[in-house]
Coordinates of C-alpha atoms in Angstrom, one line a residue:
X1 CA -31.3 -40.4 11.6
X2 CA -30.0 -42.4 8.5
X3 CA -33.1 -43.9 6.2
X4 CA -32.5 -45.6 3.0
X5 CA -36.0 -45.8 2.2
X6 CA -35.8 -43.4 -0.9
X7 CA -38.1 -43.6 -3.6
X8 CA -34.6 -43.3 -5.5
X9 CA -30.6 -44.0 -4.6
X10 CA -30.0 -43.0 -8.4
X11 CA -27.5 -40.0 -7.7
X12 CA -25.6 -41.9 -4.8
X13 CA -25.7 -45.2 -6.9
X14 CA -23.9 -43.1 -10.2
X15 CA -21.5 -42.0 -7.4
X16 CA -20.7 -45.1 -6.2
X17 CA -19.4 -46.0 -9.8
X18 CA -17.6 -43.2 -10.7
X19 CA -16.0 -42.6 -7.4
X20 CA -15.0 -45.9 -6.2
X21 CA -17.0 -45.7 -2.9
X22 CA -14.3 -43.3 -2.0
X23 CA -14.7 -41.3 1.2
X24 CA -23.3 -16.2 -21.0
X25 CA -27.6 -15.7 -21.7
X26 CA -29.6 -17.0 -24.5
X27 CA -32.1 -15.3 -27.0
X28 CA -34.9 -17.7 -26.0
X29 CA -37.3 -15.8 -29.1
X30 CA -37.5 -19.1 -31.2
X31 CA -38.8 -21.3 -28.5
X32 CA -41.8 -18.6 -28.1
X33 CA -41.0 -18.7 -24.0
X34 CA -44.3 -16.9 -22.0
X35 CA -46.7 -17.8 -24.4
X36 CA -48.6 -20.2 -22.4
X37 CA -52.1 -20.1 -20.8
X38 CA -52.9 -18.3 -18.3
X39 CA -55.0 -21.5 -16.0
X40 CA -55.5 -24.6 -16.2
X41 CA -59.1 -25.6 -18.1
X42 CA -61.8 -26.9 -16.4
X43 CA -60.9 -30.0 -19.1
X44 CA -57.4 -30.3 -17.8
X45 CA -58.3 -30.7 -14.2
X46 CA -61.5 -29.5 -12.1
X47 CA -59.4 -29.9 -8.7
X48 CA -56.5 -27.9 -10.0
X49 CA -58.9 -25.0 -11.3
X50 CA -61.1 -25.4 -7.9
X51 CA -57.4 -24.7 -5.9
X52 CA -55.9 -22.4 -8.5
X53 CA -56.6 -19.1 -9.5
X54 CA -55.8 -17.5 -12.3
X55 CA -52.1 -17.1 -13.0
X56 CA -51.0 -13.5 -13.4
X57 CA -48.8 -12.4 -16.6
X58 CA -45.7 -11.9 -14.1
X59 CA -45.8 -15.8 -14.0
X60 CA -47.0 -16.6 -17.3
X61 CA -44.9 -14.1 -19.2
X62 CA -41.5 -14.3 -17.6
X63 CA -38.8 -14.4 -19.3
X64 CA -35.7 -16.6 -18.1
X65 CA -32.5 -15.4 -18.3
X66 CA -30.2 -18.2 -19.2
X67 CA -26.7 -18.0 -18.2
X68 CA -23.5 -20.0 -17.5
X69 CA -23.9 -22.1 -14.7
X70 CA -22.7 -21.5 -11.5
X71 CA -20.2 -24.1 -9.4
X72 CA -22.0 -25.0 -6.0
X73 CA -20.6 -25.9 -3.0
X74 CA -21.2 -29.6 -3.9
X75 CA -20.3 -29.6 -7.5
X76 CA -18.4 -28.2 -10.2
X77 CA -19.7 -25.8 -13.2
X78 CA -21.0 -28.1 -15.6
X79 CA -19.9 -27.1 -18.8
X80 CA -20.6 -24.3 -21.6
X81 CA -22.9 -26.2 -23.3
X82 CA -25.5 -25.8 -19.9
X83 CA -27.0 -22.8 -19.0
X84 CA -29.3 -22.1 -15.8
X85 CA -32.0 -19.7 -15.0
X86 CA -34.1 -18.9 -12.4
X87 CA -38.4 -19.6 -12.4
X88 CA -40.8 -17.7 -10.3
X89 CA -43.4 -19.3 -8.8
X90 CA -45.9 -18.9 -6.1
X91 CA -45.0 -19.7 -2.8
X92 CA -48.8 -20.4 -2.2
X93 CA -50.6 -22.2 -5.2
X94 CA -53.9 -20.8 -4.1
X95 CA -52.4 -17.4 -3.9
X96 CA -50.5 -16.5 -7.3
X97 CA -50.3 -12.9 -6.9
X98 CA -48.5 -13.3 -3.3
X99 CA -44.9 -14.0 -2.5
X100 CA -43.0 -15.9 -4.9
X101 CA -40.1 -18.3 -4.9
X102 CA -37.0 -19.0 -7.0
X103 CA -36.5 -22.7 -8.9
X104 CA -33.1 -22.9 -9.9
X105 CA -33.2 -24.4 -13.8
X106 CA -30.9 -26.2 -16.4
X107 CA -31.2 -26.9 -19.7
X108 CA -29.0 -28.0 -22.5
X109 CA -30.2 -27.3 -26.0
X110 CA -31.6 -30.2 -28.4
X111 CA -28.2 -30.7 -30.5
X112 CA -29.5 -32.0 -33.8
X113 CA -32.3 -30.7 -36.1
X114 CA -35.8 -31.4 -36.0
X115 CA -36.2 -30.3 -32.6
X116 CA -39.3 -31.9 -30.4
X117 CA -39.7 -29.4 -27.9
X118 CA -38.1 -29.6 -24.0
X119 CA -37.5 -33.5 -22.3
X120 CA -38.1 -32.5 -18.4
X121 CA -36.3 -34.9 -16.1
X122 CA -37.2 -35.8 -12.2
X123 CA -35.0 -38.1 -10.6
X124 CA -36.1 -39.1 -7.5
X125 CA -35.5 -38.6 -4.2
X126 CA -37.9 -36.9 -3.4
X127 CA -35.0 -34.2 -2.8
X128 CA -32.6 -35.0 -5.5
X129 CA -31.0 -32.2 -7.4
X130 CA -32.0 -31.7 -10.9
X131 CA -29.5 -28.8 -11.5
X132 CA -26.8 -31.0 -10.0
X133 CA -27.6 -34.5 -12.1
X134 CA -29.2 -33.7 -15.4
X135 CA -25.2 -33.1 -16.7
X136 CA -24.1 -36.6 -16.1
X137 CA -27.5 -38.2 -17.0
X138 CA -26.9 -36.5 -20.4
X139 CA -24.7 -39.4 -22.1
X140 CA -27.2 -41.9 -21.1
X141 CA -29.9 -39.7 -22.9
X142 CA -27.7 -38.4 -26.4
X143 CA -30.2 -40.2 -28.2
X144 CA -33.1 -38.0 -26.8
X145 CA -30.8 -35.0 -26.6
X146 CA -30.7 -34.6 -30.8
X147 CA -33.8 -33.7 -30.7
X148 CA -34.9 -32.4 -27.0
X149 CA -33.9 -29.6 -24.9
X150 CA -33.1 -31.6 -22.2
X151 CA -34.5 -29.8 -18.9
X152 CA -34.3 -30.1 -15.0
X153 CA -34.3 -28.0 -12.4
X154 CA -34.2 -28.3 -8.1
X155 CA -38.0 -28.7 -6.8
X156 CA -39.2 -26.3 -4.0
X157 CA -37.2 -27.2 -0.8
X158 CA -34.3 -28.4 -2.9
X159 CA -30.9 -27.8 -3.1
X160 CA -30.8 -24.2 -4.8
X161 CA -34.8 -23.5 -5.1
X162 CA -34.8 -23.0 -1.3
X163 CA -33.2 -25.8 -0.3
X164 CA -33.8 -27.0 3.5
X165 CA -31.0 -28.0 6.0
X166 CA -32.3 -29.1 9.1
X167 CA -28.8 -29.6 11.2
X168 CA -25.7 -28.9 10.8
X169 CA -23.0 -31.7 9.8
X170 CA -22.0 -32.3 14.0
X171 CA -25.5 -33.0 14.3
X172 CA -25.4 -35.4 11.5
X173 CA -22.8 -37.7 12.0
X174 CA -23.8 -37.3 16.1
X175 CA -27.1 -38.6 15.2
X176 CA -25.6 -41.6 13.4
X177 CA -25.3 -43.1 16.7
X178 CA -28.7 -43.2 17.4
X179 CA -30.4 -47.0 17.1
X180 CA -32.6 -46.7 14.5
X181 CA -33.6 -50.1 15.4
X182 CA -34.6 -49.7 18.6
X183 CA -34.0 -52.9 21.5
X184 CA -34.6 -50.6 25.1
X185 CA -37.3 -48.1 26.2
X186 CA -34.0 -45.8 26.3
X187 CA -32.8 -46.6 22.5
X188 CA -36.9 -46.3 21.5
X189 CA -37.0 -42.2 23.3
X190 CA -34.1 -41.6 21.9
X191 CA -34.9 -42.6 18.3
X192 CA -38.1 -41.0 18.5
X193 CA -36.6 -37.7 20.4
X194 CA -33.8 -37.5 17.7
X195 CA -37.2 -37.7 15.4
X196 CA -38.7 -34.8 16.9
X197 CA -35.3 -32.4 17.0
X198 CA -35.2 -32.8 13.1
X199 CA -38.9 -31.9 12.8
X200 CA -38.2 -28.7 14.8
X201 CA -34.5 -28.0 12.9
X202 CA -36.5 -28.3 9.5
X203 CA -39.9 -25.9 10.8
X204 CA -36.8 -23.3 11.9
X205 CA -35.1 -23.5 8.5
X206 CA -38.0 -23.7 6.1
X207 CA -40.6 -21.4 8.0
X208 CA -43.2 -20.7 5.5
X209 CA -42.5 -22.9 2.7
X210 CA -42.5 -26.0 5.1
X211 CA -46.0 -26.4 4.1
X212 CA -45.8 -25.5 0.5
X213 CA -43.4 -28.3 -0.7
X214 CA -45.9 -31.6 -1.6
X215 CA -45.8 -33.3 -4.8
X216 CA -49.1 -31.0 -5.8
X217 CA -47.0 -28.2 -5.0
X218 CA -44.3 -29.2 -7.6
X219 CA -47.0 -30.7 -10.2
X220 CA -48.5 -27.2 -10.6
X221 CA -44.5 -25.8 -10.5
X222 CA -43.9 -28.1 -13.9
X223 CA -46.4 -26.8 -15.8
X224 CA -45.6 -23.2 -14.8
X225 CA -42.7 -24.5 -16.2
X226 CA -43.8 -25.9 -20.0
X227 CA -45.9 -22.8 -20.3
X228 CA -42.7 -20.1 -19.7
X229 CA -40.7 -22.6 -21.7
X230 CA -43.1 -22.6 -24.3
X231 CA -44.1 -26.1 -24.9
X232 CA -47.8 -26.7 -25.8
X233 CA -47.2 -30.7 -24.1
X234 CA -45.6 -31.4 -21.4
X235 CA -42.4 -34.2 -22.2
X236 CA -41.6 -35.7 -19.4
X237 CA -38.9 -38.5 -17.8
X238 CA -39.4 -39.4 -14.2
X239 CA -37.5 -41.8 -12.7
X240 CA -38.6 -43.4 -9.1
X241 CA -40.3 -40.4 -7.0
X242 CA -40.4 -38.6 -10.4
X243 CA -43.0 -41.2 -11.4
X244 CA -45.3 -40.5 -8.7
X245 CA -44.6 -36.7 -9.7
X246 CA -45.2 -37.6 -13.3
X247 CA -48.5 -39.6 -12.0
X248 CA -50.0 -36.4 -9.8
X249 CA -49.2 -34.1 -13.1
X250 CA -51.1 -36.0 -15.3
X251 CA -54.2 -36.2 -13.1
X252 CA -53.7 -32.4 -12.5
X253 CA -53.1 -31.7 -16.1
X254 CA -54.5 -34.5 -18.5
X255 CA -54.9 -32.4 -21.3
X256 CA -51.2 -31.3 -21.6
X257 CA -49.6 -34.5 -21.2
X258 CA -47.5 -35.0 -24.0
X259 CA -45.0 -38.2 -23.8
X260 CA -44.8 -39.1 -20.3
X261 CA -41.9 -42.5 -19.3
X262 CA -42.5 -43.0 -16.3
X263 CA -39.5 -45.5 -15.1
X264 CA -38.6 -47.7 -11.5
X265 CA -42.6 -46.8 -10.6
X266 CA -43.9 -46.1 -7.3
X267 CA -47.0 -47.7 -6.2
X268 CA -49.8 -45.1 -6.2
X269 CA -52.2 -47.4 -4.1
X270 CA -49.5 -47.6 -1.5
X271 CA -49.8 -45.6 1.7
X272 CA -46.5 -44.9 4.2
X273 CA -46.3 -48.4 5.9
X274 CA -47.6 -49.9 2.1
X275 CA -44.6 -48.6 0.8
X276 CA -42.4 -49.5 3.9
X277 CA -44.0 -53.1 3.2
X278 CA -43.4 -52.7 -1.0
X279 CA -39.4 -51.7 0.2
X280 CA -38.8 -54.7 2.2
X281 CA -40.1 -57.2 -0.5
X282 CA -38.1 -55.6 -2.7
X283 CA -34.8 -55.2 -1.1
X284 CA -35.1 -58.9 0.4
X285 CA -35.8 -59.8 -3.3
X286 CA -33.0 -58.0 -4.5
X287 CA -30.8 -59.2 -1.7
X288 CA -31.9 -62.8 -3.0
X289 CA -30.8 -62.3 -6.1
X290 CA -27.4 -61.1 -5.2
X291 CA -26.7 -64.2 -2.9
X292 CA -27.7 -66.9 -6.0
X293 CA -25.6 -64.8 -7.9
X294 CA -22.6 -65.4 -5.1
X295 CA -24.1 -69.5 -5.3
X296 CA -25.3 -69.0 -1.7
X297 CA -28.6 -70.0 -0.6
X298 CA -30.9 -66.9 -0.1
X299 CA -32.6 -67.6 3.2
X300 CA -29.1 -68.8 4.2
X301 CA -27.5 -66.5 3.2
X302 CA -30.1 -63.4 4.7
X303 CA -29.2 -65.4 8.1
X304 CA -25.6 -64.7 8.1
X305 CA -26.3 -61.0 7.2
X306 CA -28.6 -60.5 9.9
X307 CA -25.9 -62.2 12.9
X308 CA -24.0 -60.0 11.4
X309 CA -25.6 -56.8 12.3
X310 CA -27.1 -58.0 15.4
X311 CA -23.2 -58.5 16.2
X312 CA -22.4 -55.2 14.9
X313 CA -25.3 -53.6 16.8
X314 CA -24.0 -54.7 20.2
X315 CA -20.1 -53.6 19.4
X316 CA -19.5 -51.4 16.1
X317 CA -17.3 -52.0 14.2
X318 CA -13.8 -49.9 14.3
X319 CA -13.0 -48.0 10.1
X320 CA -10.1 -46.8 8.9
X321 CA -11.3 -43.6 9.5
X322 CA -11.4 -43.7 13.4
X323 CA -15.6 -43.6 13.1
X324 CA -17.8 -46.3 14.1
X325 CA -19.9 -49.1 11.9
X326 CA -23.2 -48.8 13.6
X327 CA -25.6 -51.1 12.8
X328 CA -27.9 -48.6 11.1
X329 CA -24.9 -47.4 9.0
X330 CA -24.1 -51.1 8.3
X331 CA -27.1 -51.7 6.9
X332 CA -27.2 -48.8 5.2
X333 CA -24.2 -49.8 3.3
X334 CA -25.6 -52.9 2.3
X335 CA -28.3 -51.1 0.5
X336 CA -26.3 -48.9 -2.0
X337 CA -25.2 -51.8 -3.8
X338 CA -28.1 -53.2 -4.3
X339 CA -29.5 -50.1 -6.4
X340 CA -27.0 -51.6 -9.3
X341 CA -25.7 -55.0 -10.0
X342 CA -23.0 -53.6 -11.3
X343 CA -22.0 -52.8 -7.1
X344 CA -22.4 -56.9 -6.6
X345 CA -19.1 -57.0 -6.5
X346 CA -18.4 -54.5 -3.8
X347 CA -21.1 -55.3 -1.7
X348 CA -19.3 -59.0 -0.9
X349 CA -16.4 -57.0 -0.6
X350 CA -17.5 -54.9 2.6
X351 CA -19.3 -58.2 3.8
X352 CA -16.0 -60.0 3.6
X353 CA -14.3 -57.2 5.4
X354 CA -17.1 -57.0 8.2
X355 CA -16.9 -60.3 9.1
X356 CA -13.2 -59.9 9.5
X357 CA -13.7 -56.8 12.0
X358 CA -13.2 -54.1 9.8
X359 CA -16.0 -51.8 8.8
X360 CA -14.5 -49.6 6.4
X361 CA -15.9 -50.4 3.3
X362 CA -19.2 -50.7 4.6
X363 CA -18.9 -47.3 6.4
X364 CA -17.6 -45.9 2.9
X365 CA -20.7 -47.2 1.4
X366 CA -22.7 -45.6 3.6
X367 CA -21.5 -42.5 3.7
X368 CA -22.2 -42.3 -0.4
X369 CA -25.6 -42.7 -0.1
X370 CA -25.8 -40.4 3.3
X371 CA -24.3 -37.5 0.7
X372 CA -21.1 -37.8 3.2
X373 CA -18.0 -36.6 1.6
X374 CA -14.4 -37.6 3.3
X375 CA -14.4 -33.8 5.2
X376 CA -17.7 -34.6 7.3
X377 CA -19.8 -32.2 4.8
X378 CA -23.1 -33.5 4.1
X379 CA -25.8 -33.3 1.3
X380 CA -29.4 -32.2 1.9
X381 CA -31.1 -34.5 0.2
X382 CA -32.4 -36.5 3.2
X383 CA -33.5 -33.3 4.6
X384 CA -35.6 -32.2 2.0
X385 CA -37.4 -35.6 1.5
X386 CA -38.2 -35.7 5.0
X387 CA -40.2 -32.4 4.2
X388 CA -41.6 -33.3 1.0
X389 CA -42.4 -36.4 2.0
X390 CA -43.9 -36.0 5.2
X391 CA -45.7 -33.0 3.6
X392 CA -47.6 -35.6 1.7
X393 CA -48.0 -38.5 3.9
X394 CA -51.3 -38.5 5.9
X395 CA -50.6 -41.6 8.0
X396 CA -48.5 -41.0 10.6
X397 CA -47.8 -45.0 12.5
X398 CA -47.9 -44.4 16.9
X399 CA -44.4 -46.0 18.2
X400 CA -47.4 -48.8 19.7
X401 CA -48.5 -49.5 16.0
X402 CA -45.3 -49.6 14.8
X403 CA -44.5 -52.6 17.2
X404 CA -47.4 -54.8 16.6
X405 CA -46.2 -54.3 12.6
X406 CA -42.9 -55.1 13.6
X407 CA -43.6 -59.1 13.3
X408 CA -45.0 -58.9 9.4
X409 CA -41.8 -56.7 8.5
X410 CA -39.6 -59.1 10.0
X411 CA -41.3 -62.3 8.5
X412 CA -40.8 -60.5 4.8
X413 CA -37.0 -59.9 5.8
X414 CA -34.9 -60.9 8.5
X415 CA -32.2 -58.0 7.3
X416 CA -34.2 -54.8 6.4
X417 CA -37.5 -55.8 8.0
X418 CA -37.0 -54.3 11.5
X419 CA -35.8 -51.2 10.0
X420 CA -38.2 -50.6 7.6
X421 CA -40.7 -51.5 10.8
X422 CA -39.5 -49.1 12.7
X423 CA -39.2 -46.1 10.3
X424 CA -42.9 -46.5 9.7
X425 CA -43.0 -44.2 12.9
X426 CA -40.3 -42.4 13.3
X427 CA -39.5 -40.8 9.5
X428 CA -43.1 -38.0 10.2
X429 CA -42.5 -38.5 14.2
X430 CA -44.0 -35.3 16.1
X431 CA -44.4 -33.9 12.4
X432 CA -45.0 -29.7 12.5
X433 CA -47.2 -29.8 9.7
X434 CA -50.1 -32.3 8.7
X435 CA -50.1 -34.9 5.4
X436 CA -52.1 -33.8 2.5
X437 CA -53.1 -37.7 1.7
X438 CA -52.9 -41.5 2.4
X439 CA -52.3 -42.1 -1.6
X440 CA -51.5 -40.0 -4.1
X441 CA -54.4 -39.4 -7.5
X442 CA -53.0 -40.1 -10.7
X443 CA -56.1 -40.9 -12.6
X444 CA -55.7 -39.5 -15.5
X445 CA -58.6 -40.0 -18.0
X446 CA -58.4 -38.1 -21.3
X447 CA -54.6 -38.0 -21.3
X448 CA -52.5 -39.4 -24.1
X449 CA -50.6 -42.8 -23.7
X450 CA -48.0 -42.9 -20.8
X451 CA -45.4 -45.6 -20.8
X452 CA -44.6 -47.0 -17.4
X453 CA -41.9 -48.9 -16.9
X454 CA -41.1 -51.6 -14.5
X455 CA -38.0 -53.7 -13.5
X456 CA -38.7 -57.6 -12.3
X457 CA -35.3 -56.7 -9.4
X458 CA -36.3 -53.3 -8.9
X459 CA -35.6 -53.1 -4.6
X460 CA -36.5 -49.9 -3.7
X461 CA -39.6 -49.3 -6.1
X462 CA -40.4 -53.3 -6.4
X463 CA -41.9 -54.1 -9.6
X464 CA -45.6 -54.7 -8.7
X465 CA -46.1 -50.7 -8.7
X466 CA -45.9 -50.5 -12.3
X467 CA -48.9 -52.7 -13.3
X468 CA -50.6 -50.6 -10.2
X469 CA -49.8 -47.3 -11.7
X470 CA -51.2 -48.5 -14.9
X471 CA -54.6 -49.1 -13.5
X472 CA -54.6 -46.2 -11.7
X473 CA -53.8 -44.2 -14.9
X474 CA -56.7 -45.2 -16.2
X475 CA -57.8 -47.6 -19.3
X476 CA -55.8 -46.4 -22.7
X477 CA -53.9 -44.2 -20.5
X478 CA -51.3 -46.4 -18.7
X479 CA -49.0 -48.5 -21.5
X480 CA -46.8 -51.4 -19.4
X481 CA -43.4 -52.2 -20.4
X482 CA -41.8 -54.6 -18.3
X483 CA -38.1 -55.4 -18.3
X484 CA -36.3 -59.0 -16.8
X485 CA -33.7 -57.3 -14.9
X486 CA -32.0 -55.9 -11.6
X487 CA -31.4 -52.4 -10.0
X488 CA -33.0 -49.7 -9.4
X489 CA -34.9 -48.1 -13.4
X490 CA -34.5 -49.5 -16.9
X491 CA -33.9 -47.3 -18.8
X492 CA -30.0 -46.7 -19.7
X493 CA -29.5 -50.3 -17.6
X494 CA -28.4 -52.2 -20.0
X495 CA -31.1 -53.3 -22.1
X496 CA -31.2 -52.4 -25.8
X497 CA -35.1 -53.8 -25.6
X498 CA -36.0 -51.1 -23.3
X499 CA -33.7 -48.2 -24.4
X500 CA -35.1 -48.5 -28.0
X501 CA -39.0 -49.1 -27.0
X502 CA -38.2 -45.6 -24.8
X503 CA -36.7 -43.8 -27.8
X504 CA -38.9 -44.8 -30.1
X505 CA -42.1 -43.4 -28.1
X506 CA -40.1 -39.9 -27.1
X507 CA -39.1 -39.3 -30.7
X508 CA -41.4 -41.2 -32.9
X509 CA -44.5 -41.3 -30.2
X510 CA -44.6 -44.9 -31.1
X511 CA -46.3 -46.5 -28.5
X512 CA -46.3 -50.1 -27.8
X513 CA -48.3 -52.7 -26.9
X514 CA -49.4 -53.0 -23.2
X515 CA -47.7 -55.8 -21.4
X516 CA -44.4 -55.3 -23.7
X517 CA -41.3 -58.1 -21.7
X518 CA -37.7 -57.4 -22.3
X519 CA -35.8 -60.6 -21.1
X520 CA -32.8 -58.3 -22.2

């Protein structure tokens, strides 16, 4: 079951660019690694103490043995100038001296003088691949990289730190055909059967570590991290999901935060259908934006998009590739583009195309943010967001809720509105394990200034969740930035407002005032 509702579409978004919607060790001495403390203090976080026990010297004390990366199966060997380790970690956080896992690592080293310490980057998801997209982010970072290590590393039930797969690629593409926008009592059991078989695939694959994967989990895995890295502060980027990381981490671990951006913010206040709601404002918003942009009228415009798919769900479309447009995988290539206005342009290209029969380059589309490449193989990512983030999510929608919601998520958005509805239920349908909370803590009292940062066209993580996480944060924690713009982040989008306020706070600590607008 396809869902675009991703905290972040960064990795498939950069893919979309680049690929044309096409379908030795280190002496690590000098950075003092393992000499951090052994627990958290009682100052840095009374629930982290109360659910962690002391950390024994086997954590604390490792050493990592950097090394030339490794090709994967889904990417090349980046080059020389990475290296990658391995972290231990508890499997169980309230059980340090039992069974441990492996977090697969990547660094590059800071390249100038007057080196700051280690820049840790999340990018979203959850369930993106540090190891795989910390290489490419690097040239939109070579101002931070002078004087950072710039670090990242696959979470717990990512890629290659135990990485889940919960089907195999036949199952995959099979399950593209099921209606995730159910019209019959048959379409509805078998959207919400399909639901329970990827539960069960994911239990079978994960086992243990199904329920040891939450953003908690991962919060206590970062600062693991700092200690064996051996940075007093933790410096931290998190983009999307990564901010509501970056948010649990400082609540966790005031004390150490060092500089914290925090960019494309999720709303901390937001439960599962808050966020569902928070998505369809912000892709109608975005979808607004691009139609003025094409001089069409928005509501209009939304209109024609919507016949469009109700067309396409009663007869799919036929693609160059003998495969089907569905309507789900329809709409789901309508929503890469809008991650980047830079994809405007393609996005009225498939549209064009649709109308005229041909789904192709909305299929093509889809299949880059599916993780689909042109032999059928497909990504994990999805996989291991389902697992993270049903790990966390405490509400769990009934199918009957879900339809007396359906009417507000339609009224917001006559194109992603029913989806959105609809996934409210079935993304955590027949879950195996329970959700940890409604809304994650980020308070955060006693930490240094964080800058948050929010983008006025931001669809996925709509711009109100910034000023949220602010408040949450806590007064003369939470510093707002705010940039005029569109897409998905700030940061490295092409404002030269927000990329120098950024810089200035990572390498000067200059922070600014709260409220801060870029109009450019």
């Amino acid at each position: 079951m396809a869902r675009f509702v991703r905290w972040t579409a960064l990795v498939a978004a950069a893919a979309l660019l680049t690929a044309g919607c096409s379908s030795g060790s280190s002496d690590d001495s000098k950075s003092g690694a393992g000499t951090g403390e052994a627990k958290p203090s009682a100052a840095d976080s009374s629930s982290a103490a109360s659910t962690t026990a002391a950390l024994p010297a086997s954590l604390t004390a490792q050493k990592l043995g950097w090394g030339r990366c490794k090709a994967t199966a889904d990417s090349a060997a980046p080059s020389s100038d990475w290296q990658c380790a391995t972290l231990k970690v508890p499997l169980d956080w309230t059980k340090p001296d039992g069974s441990t896992i492996g977090l697969a690592l990547i660094r590059s080293k800071a390249t100038g003088g007057d080196r700051i310490g280690s820049l840790l980057f999340n990018f979203g998801g959850p369930g993106g691949s540090g190891v795989d997209y910390m290489p490419a982010y690097a040239t939109t970072v070579s101002a931070l990289h002078e004087h950072y290590d710039l670090v990242s590393w696959d979470p717990r039930g990512v890629a290659a730190s135990e990485g889940v797969r919960c089907r195999g690629d036949k199952a995959i593409q099979a399950a593209e055909d099921v209606d995730a926008t159910p019209d019959t009592a048959a379409e509805a059991k078998a959207y919400f059967q399909d639901a329970t078989d990827f539960g069960k695939g994911c239990e079978k694959a994960a086992g243990k570590l199904m329920a040891h994967v939450s953003t908690t989990d991962t919060a206590r895995d970062m600062d693991l991290m700092r200690q064996v890295l051996g940075d007093t502060k933790m410096h931290y980027f998190g983009i999307s999901y990564g901010t509501e990381l970056g948010g649990v981490y400082a609540h966790l671990f005031p004390k150490k935060v060092g500089r914290l951006i925090l960019d494309a913010v999720v709303d901390p206040t937001a439960d599962s259908v808050g966020h569902a709601l928070n998505q369809t404002r912000g892709f109608q918003r975005a979808l607004d934006d691009y139609l003025k942009s094409t001089g069409q009228d928005p509501a209009q415009g939304s209109k024609k998009i919507a016949a469009l798919l109700k067309q396409i769900d009663s007869k799919p479309l036929a693609t160059s590739t003998g495969r089907k447009l569905t309507q789900t995988l329809a709409l789901t290539g309508i929503v890469l583009p809008l991650y980047s206005k830079q994809s405007w342009p393609t996005l009225t290209s498939a549209l064009d195309s649709a109308k005229g029969g041909d789904g192709s380059e909305l299929l093509a589309l889809a299949d880059g943010y599916n993780d689909r490449d042109s032999a059928g193989h497909y990504g994990t990512t999805t996989h291991s967001q389902r697992v993270i983030s049903c790990l966390d999510d405490k509400q769990r929608p009934t199918p009957e809720q879900t339809q007396k919601l359906l009417p507000e998520f339609e009224k917001i958005s006559p194109v992603f509105g029913d989806f959105l509805g609809w996934d409210t239920a079935g993304w955590c349908h027949d879950w195996p394990v329970a959700g940890q909370y409604d809304t994650p803590e980020v308070s955060a009292s006693g930490a240094a200034p964080i800058l948050v940062v929010g983008n006025t066209g931001d669809p996925a993580t709509p711009y109100e969740g910034a000023r949220k996480m602010v408040d949450e944060l806590g007064k003369g924690v939470g510093v707002e930035l705010t940039w005029k713009g569109e897409g998905h982040g700030a940061y490295g989008s092409g404002s030269d407002c927000v990329d120098s306020t950024v810089d200035a706070y990572l390498l000067k600590g200059t922070v600014p005032k709260d409220g801060k607008v870029c109009a450019s």
